Coordinates of C-alpha atoms in Angstrom, one line a residue:
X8 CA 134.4 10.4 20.5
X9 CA 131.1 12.4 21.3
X10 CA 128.9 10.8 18.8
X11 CA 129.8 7.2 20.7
X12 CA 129.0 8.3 23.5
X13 CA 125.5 10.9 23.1
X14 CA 125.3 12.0 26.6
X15 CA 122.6 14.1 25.4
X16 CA 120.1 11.8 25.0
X17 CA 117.3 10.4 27.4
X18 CA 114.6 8.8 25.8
X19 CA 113.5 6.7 29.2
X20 CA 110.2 6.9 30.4
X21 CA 109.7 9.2 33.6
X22 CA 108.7 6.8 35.9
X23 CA 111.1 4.1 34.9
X24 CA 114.7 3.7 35.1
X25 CA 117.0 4.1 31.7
X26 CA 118.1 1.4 30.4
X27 CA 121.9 2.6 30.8
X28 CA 121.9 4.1 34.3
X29 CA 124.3 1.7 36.2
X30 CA 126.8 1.8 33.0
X31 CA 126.0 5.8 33.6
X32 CA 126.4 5.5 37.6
X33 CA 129.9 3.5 37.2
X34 CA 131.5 5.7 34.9
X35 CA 129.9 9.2 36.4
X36 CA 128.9 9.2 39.4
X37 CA 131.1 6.4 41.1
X38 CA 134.3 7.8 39.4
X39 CA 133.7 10.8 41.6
X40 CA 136.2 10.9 44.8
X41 CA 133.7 10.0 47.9
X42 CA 136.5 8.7 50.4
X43 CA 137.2 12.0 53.2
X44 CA 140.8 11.0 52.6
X45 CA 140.3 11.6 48.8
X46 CA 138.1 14.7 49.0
X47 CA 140.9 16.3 51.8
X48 CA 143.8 15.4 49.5
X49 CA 142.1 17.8 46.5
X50 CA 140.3 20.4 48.9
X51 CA 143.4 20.4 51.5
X52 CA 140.2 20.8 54.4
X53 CA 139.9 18.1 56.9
X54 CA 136.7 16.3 57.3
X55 CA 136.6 18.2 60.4
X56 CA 137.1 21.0 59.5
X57 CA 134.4 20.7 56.6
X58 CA 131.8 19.8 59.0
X59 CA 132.3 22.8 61.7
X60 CA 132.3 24.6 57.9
X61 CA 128.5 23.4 57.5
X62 CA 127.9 24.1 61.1
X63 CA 128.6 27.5 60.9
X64 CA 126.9 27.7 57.5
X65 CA 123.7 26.4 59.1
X66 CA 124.2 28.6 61.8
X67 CA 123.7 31.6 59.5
X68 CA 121.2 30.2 57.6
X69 CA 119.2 29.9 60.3
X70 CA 119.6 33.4 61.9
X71 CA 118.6 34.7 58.2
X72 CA 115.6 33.3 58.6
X73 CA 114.9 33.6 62.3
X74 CA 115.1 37.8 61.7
X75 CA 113.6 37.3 58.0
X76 CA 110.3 36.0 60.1
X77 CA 110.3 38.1 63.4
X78 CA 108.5 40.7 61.5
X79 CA 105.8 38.0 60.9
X80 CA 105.7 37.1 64.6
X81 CA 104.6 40.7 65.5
X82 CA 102.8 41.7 62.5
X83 CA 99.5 42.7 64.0
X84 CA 101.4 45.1 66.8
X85 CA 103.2 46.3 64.0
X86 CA 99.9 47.1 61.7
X87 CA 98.4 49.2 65.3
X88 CA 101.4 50.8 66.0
X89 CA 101.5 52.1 62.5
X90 CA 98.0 52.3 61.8
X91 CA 98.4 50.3 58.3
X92 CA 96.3 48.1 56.7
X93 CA 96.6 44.8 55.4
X94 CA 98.0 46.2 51.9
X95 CA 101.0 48.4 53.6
X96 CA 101.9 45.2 55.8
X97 CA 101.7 43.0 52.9
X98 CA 104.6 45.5 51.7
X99 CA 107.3 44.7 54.2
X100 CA 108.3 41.4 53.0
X101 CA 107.6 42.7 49.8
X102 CA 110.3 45.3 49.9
X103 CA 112.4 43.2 51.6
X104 CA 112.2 40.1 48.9
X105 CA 112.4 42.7 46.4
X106 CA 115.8 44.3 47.4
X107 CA 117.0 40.6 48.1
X108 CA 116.5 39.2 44.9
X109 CA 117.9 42.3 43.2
X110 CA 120.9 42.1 44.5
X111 CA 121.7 38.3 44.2
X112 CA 122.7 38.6 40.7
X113 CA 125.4 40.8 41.8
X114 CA 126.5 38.6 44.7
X115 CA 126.5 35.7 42.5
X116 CA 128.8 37.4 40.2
X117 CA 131.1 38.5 42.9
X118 CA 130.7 34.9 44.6
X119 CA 131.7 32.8 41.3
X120 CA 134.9 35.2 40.7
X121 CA 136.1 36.2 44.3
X122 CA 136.7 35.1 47.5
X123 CA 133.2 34.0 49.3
X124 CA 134.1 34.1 52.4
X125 CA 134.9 37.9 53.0
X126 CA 131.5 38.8 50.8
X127 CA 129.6 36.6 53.5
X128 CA 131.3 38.6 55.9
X129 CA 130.8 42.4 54.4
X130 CA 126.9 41.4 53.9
X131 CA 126.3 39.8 57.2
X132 CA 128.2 43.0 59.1
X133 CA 125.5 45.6 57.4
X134 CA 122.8 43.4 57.7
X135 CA 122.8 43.5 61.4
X136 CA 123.6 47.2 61.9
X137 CA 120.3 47.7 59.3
X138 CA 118.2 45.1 61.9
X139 CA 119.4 47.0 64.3
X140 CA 118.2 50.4 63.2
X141 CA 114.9 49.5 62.0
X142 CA 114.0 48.9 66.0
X143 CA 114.6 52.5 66.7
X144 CA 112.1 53.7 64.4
X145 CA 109.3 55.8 65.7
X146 CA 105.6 56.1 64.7
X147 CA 104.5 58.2 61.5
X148 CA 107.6 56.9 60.1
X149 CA 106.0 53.6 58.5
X150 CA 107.9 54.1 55.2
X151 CA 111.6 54.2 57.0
X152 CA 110.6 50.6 58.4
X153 CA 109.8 49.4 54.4
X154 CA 113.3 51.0 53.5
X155 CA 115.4 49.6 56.2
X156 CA 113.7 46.3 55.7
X157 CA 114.6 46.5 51.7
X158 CA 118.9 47.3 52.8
X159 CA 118.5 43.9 54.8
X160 CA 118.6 41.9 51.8
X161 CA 121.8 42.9 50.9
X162 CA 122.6 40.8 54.2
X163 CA 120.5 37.6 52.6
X164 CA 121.6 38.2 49.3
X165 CA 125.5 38.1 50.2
X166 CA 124.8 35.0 51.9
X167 CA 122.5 32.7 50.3
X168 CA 123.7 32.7 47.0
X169 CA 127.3 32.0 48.2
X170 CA 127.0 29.7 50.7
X171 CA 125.1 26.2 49.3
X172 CA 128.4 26.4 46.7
X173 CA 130.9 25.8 49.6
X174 CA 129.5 22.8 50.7
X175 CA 129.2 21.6 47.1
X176 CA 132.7 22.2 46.7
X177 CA 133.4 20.1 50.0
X178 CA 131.9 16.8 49.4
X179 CA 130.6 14.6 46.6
X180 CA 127.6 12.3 45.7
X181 CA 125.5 11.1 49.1
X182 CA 127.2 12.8 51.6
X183 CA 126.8 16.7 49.4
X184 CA 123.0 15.9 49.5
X185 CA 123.1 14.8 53.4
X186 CA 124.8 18.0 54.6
X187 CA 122.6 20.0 52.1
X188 CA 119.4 19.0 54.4
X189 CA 121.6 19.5 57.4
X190 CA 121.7 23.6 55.8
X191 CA 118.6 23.8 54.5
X192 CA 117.1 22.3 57.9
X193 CA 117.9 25.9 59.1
X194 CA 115.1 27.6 57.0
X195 CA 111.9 26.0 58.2
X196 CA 113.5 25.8 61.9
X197 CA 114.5 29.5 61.8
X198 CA 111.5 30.6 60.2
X199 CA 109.4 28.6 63.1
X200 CA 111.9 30.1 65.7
X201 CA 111.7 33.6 64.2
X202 CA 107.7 33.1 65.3
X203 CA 108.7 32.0 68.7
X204 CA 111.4 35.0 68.7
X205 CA 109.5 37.5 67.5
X206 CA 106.0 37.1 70.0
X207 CA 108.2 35.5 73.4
X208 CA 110.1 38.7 73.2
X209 CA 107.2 41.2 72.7
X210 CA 105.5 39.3 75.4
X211 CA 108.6 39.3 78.1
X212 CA 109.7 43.3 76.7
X213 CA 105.8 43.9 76.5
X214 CA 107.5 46.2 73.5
X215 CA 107.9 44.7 69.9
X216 CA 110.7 46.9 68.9
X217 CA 112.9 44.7 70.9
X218 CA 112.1 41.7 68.8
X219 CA 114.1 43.3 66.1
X220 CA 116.7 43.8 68.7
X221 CA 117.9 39.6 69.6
X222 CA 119.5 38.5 65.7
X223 CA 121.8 41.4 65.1
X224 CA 123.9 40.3 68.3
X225 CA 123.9 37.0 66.8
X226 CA 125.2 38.6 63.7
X227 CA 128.1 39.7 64.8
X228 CA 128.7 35.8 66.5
X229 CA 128.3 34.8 62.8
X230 CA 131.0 36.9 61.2
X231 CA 134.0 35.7 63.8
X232 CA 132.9 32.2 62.7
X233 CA 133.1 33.0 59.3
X234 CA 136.8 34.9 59.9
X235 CA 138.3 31.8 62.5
X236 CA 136.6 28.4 61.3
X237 CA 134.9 29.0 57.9
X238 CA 138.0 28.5 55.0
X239 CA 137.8 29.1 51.3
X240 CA 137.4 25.8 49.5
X241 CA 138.9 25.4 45.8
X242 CA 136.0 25.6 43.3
X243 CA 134.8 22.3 41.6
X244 CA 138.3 20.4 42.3
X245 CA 136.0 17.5 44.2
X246 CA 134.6 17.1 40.6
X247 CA 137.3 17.7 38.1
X248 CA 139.6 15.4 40.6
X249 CA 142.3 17.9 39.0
X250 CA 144.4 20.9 40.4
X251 CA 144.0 22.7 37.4
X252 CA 142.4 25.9 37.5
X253 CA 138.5 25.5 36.2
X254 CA 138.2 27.8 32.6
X255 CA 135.6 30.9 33.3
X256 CA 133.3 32.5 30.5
X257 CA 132.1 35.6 30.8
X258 CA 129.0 36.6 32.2
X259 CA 126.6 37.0 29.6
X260 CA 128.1 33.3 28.4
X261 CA 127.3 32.1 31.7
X262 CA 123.3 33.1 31.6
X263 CA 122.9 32.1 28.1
X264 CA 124.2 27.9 29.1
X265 CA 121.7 28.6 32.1
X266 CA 119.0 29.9 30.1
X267 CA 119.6 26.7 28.0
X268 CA 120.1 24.3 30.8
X269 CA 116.1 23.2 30.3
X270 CA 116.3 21.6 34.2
X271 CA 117.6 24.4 35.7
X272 CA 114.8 26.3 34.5
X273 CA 111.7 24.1 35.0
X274 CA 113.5 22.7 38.3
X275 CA 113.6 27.2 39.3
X276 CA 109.8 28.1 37.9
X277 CA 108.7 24.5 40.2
X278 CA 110.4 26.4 43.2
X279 CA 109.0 29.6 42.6
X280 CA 105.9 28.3 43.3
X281 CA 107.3 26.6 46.6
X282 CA 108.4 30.3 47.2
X283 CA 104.5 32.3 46.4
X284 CA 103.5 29.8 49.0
X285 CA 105.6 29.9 51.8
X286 CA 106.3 33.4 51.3
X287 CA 102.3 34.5 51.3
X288 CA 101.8 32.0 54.9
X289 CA 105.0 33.2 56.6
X290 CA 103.9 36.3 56.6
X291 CA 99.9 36.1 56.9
X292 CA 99.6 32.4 58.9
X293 CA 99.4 33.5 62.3
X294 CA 97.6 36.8 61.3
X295 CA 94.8 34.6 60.1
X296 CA 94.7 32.2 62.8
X297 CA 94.3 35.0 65.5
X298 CA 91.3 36.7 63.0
X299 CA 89.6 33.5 62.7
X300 CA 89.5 33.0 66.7
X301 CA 88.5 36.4 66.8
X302 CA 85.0 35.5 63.9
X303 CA 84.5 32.3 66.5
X304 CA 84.6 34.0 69.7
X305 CA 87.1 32.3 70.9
X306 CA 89.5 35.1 71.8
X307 CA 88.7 38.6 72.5
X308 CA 91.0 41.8 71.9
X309 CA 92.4 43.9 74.6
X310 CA 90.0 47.3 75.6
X311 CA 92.8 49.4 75.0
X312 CA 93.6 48.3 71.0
X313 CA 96.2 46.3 71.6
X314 CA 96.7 42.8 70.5
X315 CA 96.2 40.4 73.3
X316 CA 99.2 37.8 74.3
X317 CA 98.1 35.2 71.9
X318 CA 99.7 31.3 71.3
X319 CA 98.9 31.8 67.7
X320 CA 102.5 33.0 66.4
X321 CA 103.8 30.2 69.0
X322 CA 101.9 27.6 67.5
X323 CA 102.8 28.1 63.8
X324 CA 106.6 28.8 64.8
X325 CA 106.7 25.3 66.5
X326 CA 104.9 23.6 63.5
X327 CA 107.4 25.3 61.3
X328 CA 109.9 24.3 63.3
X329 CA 108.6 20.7 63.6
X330 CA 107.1 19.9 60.2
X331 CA 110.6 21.3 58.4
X332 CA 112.7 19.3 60.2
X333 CA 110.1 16.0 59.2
X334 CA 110.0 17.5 55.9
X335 CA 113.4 18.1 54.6
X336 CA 115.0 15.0 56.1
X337 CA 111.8 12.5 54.8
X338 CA 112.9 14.4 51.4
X339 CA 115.8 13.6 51.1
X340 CA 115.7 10.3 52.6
X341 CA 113.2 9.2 49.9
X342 CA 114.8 11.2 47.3
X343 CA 118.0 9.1 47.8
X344 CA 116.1 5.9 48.0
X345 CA 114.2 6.1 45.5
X346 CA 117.0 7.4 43.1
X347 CA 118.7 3.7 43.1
X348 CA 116.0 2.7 41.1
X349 CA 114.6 6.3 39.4
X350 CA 117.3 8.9 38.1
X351 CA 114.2 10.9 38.2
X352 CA 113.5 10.7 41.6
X353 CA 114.8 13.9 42.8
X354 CA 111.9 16.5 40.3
X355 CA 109.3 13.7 41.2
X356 CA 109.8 13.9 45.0
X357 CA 109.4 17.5 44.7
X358 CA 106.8 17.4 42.3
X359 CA 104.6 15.3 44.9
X360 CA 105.7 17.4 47.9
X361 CA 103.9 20.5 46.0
X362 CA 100.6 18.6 44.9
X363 CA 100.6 17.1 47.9
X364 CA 100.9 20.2 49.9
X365 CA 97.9 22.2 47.9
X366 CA 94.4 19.8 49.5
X367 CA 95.9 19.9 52.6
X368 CA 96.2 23.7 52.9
X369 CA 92.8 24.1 51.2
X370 CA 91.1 21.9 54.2
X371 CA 93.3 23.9 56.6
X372 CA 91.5 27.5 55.4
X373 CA 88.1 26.1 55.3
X374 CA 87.7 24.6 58.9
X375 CA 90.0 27.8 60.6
X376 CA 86.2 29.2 62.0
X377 CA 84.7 25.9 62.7
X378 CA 87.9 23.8 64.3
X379 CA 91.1 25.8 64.8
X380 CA 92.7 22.8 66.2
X381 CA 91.8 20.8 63.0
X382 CA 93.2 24.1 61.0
X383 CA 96.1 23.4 62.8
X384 CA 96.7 19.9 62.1
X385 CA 96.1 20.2 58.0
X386 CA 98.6 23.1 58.1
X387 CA 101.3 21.0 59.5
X388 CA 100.7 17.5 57.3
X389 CA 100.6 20.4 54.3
X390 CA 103.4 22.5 55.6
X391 CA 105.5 18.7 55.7
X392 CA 104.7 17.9 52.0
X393 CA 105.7 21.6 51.1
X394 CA 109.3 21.0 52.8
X395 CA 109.8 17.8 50.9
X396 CA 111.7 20.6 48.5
X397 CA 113.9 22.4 50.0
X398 CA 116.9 20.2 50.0
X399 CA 116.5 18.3 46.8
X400 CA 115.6 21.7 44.8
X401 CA 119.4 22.7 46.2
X402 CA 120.9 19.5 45.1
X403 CA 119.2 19.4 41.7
X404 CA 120.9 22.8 40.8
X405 CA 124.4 21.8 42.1
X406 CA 124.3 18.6 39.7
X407 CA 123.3 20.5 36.7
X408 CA 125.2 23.5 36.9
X409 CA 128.9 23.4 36.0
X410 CA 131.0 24.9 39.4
X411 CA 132.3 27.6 37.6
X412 CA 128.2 29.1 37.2
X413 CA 126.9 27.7 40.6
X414 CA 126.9 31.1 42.6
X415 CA 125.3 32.9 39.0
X416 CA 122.8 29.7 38.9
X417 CA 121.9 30.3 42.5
X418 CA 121.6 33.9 42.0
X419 CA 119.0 34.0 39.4
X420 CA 117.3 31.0 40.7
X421 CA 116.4 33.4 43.9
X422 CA 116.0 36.3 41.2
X423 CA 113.4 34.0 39.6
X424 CA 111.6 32.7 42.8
X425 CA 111.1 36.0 44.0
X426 CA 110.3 37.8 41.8
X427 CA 107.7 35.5 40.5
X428 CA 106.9 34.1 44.2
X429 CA 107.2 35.4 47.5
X430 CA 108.1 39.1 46.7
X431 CA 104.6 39.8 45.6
X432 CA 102.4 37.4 47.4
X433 CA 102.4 38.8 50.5
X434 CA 101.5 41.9 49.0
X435 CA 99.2 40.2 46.7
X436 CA 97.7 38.3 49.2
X437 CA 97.0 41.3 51.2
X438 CA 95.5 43.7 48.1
X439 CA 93.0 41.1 47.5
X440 CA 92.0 40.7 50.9
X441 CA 91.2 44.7 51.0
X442 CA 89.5 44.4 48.0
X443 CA 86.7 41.6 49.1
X444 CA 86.8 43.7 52.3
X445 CA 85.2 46.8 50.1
X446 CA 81.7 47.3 50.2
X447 CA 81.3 45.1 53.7
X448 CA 80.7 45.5 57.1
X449 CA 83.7 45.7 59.2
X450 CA 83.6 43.0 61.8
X451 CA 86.1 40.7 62.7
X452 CA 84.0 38.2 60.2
X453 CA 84.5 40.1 57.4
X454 CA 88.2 40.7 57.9
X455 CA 88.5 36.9 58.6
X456 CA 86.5 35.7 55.3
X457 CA 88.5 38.2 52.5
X458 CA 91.8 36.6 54.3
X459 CA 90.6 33.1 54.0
X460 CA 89.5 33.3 50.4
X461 CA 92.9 35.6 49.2
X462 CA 94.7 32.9 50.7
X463 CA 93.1 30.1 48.9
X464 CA 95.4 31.4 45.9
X465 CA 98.2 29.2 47.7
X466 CA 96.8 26.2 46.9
X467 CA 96.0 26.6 43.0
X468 CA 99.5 27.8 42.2
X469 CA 101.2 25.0 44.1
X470 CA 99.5 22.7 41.8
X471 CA 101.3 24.2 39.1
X472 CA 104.8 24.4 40.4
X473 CA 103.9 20.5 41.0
X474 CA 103.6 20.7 37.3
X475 CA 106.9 22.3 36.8
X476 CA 108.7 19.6 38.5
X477 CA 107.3 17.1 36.5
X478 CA 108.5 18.2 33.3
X479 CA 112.0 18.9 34.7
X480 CA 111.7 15.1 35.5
X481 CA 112.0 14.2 31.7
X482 CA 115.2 16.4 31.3
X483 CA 117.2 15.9 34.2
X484 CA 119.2 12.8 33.4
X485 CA 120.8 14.1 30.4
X486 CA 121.8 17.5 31.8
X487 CA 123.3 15.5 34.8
X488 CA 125.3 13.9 33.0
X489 CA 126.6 16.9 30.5
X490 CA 127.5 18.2 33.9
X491 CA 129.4 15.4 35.3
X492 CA 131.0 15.1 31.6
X493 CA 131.7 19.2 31.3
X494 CA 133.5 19.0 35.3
X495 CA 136.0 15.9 34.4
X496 CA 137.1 17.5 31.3
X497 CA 135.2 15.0 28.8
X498 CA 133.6 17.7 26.8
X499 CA 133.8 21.2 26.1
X500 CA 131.6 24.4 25.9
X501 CA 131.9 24.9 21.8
X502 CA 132.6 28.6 21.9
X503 CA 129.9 31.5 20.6
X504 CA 131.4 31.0 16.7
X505 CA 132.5 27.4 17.1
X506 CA 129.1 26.4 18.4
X507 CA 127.3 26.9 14.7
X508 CA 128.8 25.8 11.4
X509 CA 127.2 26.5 7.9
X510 CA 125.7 23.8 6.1
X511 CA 124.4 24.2 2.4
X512 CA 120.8 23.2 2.4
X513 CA 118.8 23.9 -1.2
X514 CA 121.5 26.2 -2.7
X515 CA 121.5 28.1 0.8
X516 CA 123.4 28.6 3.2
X517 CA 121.9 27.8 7.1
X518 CA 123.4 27.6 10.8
X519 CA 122.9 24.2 12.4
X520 CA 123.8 22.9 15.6
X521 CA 127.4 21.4 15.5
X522 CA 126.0 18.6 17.7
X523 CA 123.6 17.3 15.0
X524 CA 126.7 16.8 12.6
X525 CA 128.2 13.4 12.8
X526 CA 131.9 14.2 12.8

C-alpha cells in the first residue's frame, strides 16, 4: 500500500504547481471535516463557543505583548533613572527572551501531555504578580529589574506555546488559518500599544514605574476568561475524524521526528531571523528615533536630565499597530490565494515578506538625520513586509507537525528563534553600538551614528532568513502531506528498531531505510 502511493515524494518545481495537487487536495485536504456542524460533533464545542475561545486567546496574546513592549516605551527614563548604558539596557529583553525560551520546552512538554488550560492559568497568575513587583523597584537596584524581567517569561512561555494548538484543534483548513491571523494580529497591535502604554502613562503619572503598573490588572481579567469561557478541546480529533485516543511517543522520539521534519526546521531558522529583527527594533526603534532628532536639532532635552515628553514612542506604537494589522491579514490573504495555484505559497510569501522587508529598513536608517518623516514612512512599508510572517509561519508548523508534537514543535521553535534571534540582538545591537562609540566624542552625533550603523545588522540577516524560507519552499508539500496521512491513520511512525532493517550489501551486513525497500 505505501509504495503506490509515495507521499514522500515532491519533485515539482518551486514556483509551479505539482502535477498531482488537486488528486492530493481531494483526498487530503478536502476529506478534512470543515462544516461547524461536523467539527462540533467531534470537538463537542459550539462554533460559538470556539470563537469567544479565540477571543479570549487573542486577548492574552495581546496583553503579552503590550507588557513585553512597555519596557521599550520608557527605555530612555529607564537608562537615567538607572544610570546604564546602552549595553545594560540591551540586557532587559535579553534576560527576559532568555528565561522565555528556556522554559518553553518545559511548557510544551507539559502542554502536549496535560490539560492546557490550567498551565495558561498558573503562568499567566505569576506573570502578573512578577509585572507587578518589578514597578516597586528602587534605584541602585538595576540587576533586580533584569531578574524580575527574566521570571516573566515563565508567564509567556506557559502561554504561547499552548495556545496557537487550541485553535488548531478547533477548526480545519481555511478557517484554522483565518483565526490564526485573528491571534497573531495581537502581536504587532500589542507590541504598538505597549508603546502607546508605556510613554501615555509616564506622561499622565509623570512616573514610569507606573507603566509597569496597567497589564497585571489585566492579567488577572485574563485568567477568569480562561477559567469561565476558555474549554479544553480534544487533541487532533478535527484531523483524525476519530474518537480514538491519538498514540504518544516519548519525548526524546518526539524531537528526533522534529529534528527530521526538514520544513519545520528551515520554516524555524527563516523565523528566527523574523525574530533578530523585530526583537533588536522593539526594543531600540524609538530610542533611535529620539537620538536622531536630538543629532538634527530638532528636539532638545530637558535642563534637568530628564527625557522630554516626546511623540517618538507614540509614533512607532501606532505604525506597529497599523502596519501589523495591514501585514498579517495581506499575508494571509495572499498566502491563501495564491495557494490554489502554488502548494508552495505559504514559505514563498514569507520568504518575500523578509527580502522585502531588509531595503526598506536600510533606507529607513540612512535618512533618520536628514528626513525623520521619510524615516518614518520606510519603517512602516518595511515593518508591513516583515509581518507578512507571522500568521503563515504559525500555520506552516500546525500542517507539518503531527497534533500529538504541536505544543513540543511550538516550544522549540520559540527555543530556536530566540535563542538565535531576539534574545541576543537587543543586547548585540547595543554592545556594538558602545563599541563604535569608543574612542569618539560624546555628542548626541556620535551616540546617534554607532546606533544607526549597529542597527544596519537588521537588514543583512533578514536577507538570510528570506533564504531559509525559500528552501523550506521545496520541502513543504511532501511533509504536508506525511502529516495529513500520519493524523487519519494512513501510515505509521515505524518504531526506533522497526525503522531500520539489515540488508546484505558485498558480504556485509548494513542498516537502510525501510522506506527505500519495496515491500
Amino acid at each position: 500500500m505505501a509504495s503506490q502511493r509515495q507521499p514522500y515524494v515532491d519533485t515539482a518545481p518551486i514556483l509551479t504547481q505539482a502535477d498531482d495537487t488537486e488528486e492530493e487536495e481531494k483526498e487530503g485536504l478536502q476529506s478534512q471535516p470543515e462544516g461547524e456542524e461536523a467539527v462540533q460533533a467531534l470537538t463537542g464545542i459550539s462554533p460559538v463557543r470556539a470563537g469567544l475561545i479565540v477571543g479570549v486567546l487573542c486577548f492574552i496574546n495581546l496583553l503579552n505583548y503590550m507588557d513585553r513592549f512597555t519596557v521599550a516605551g520608557v527605555l530612555p527614563d529607564i537608562e537615567n533613572f538607572f544610570s546604564i548604558n546602552d549595553s545594560k539596557s540591551g540586557l532587559l529583553q535579553t534576560v527576559f527572551i532568555s528565561s522565555y525560551m528556556v522554559l518553553a520546552p518545559i511548557f510544551g512538554y507539559l502542554g502536549d501531555r496535560y490539560n492546557r488550560k490550567y498551565l495558561m492559568c498558573i503562568g499567566i497568575t505569576f506573570w502578573s504578580i512578577v509585572t507587578l513587583a518589578s514597578s516597586y523597584i528602587p534605584k541602585g537596584l538595576f540587576w533586580l529589574l533584569l531578574l524580575t524581567r527574566g521570571l516573566v517569561g515563565v508567564g509567556e512561555a506557559s502561554y504561547s506555546t499552548i495556545a496557537p494548538t487550541i485553535i488548531a484543534d478547533l477548526f480545519v483548513g481555511d478557517r484554522r488559518s483565518r483565526m490564526l491571523s485573528i491571534f497573531y494580529f495581537a502581536i504587532p497591535v500589542g507590541s504598538g500599544l505597549g508603546y502607546i502604554l508605556g510613554s501615555k502613562v509616564k506622561d499622565v503619572a509623570d512616573d514610569w514605574h507606573w507603566a509597569l503598573r496597567v497589564t497585571p490588572g489585566f492579567g488577572v481579567l485574563a485568567v477568569l476568561l480562561l477559567i469561565f469561557v476558555v474549554r479544553e478541546p480534544p487533541r487532533g480529533t478535527v484531523e483524525t475524524r476519530s474518537d480514538a485516543p491519538l498514540k504518544y511517543t516519548s519525548w526524546t522520539t518526539d524531537l528526533r521526528a522534529l529534528s527530521r521534519n526538514r520544513s519545520f526546521v528551515l520554516s524555524s531558522l527563516g523565523f528566527t531571523a523574523v525574530a533578530f529583527v523585530t526583537g533588536a527594533l522593539a526594543l531600540w526603534a524609538p530610542t533611535f528615533l529620539y537620538r536622531s532628532r536630538l543629532a538634527n536639532g530638532s528636539l532638545q532635552p530637558s535642563p534637568t536630565g530628564d527625557v522630554s515628553k516626546d511623540s517618538d514612542s507614540l509614533i512607532f506604537g501606532i505604525i506597529t499597530c497599523v502596519t501589523g494589522v495591514l501585514g498579517v491579514g495581506l499575508g494571509v490573504e495572499i498566502s491563501r490565494r495564491l495557494r490554489r495555484r502554488n502548494p508552495r505559497a505559504d514559505p514563498l510569501v514569507c520568504a518575500a515578506g523578509l527580502l522585502g522587508s531588509a531595503p526598506f529598513l536600510f533606507l529607513a536608517l540612512v535618512t533618520a538625520q536628514d528626513s525623520i518623516c521619510t524615516s518614518y514612512t520606510f519603517i512602516f512599508i518595511g515593518e508591513t513586509f516583515l509581518s507578512l510572517n507571522w500568521a503563515i509561519v504559525a500555520d506552516i508548523l500546525l500542517y507539518v507537525v503531527i497534533p500529538t508534537r504541536r505544543s513540543t514543535a511550538e516550544a522549540f521553535q520559540i527555543l530556536m528563534s530566540h535563542l538565535l534571534g531576539d534574545a541576543g540582538s537587543p543586547y548585540l545591537i547595543g554592545v556594538i553600538s558602545d563599541r563604535i562609540q569608543r574612542g569618539h566624542s560624546q555628542s548626541y552625533l556620535s551616540h546617534f551614528r554607532s546606533l544607526e550603523y549597529a542597527l544596519m545588522i537588521c537588514a543583512f540577516v533578514g536577507v538570510i532568513g528570506g533564504g531559509f524560507f525559500l528552501a523550506t519552499a521545496c520541502f513543504i508539500q511532501a511533509d504536508r502531506k506525511r502529516t495529513e496521512l500520519y493524523a487519519q491513520g494512513q501510515l505509521h511512525e515505524p518504531s526506533e528498531r522497526e525503522d531500520r532493517i539489515v540488508v546484505p550489501q558485498h558480504g556485509r551486513s548494513t542498516k537502510v531505510p525501510v522506506s527505500s525497500v519495496l515491500i
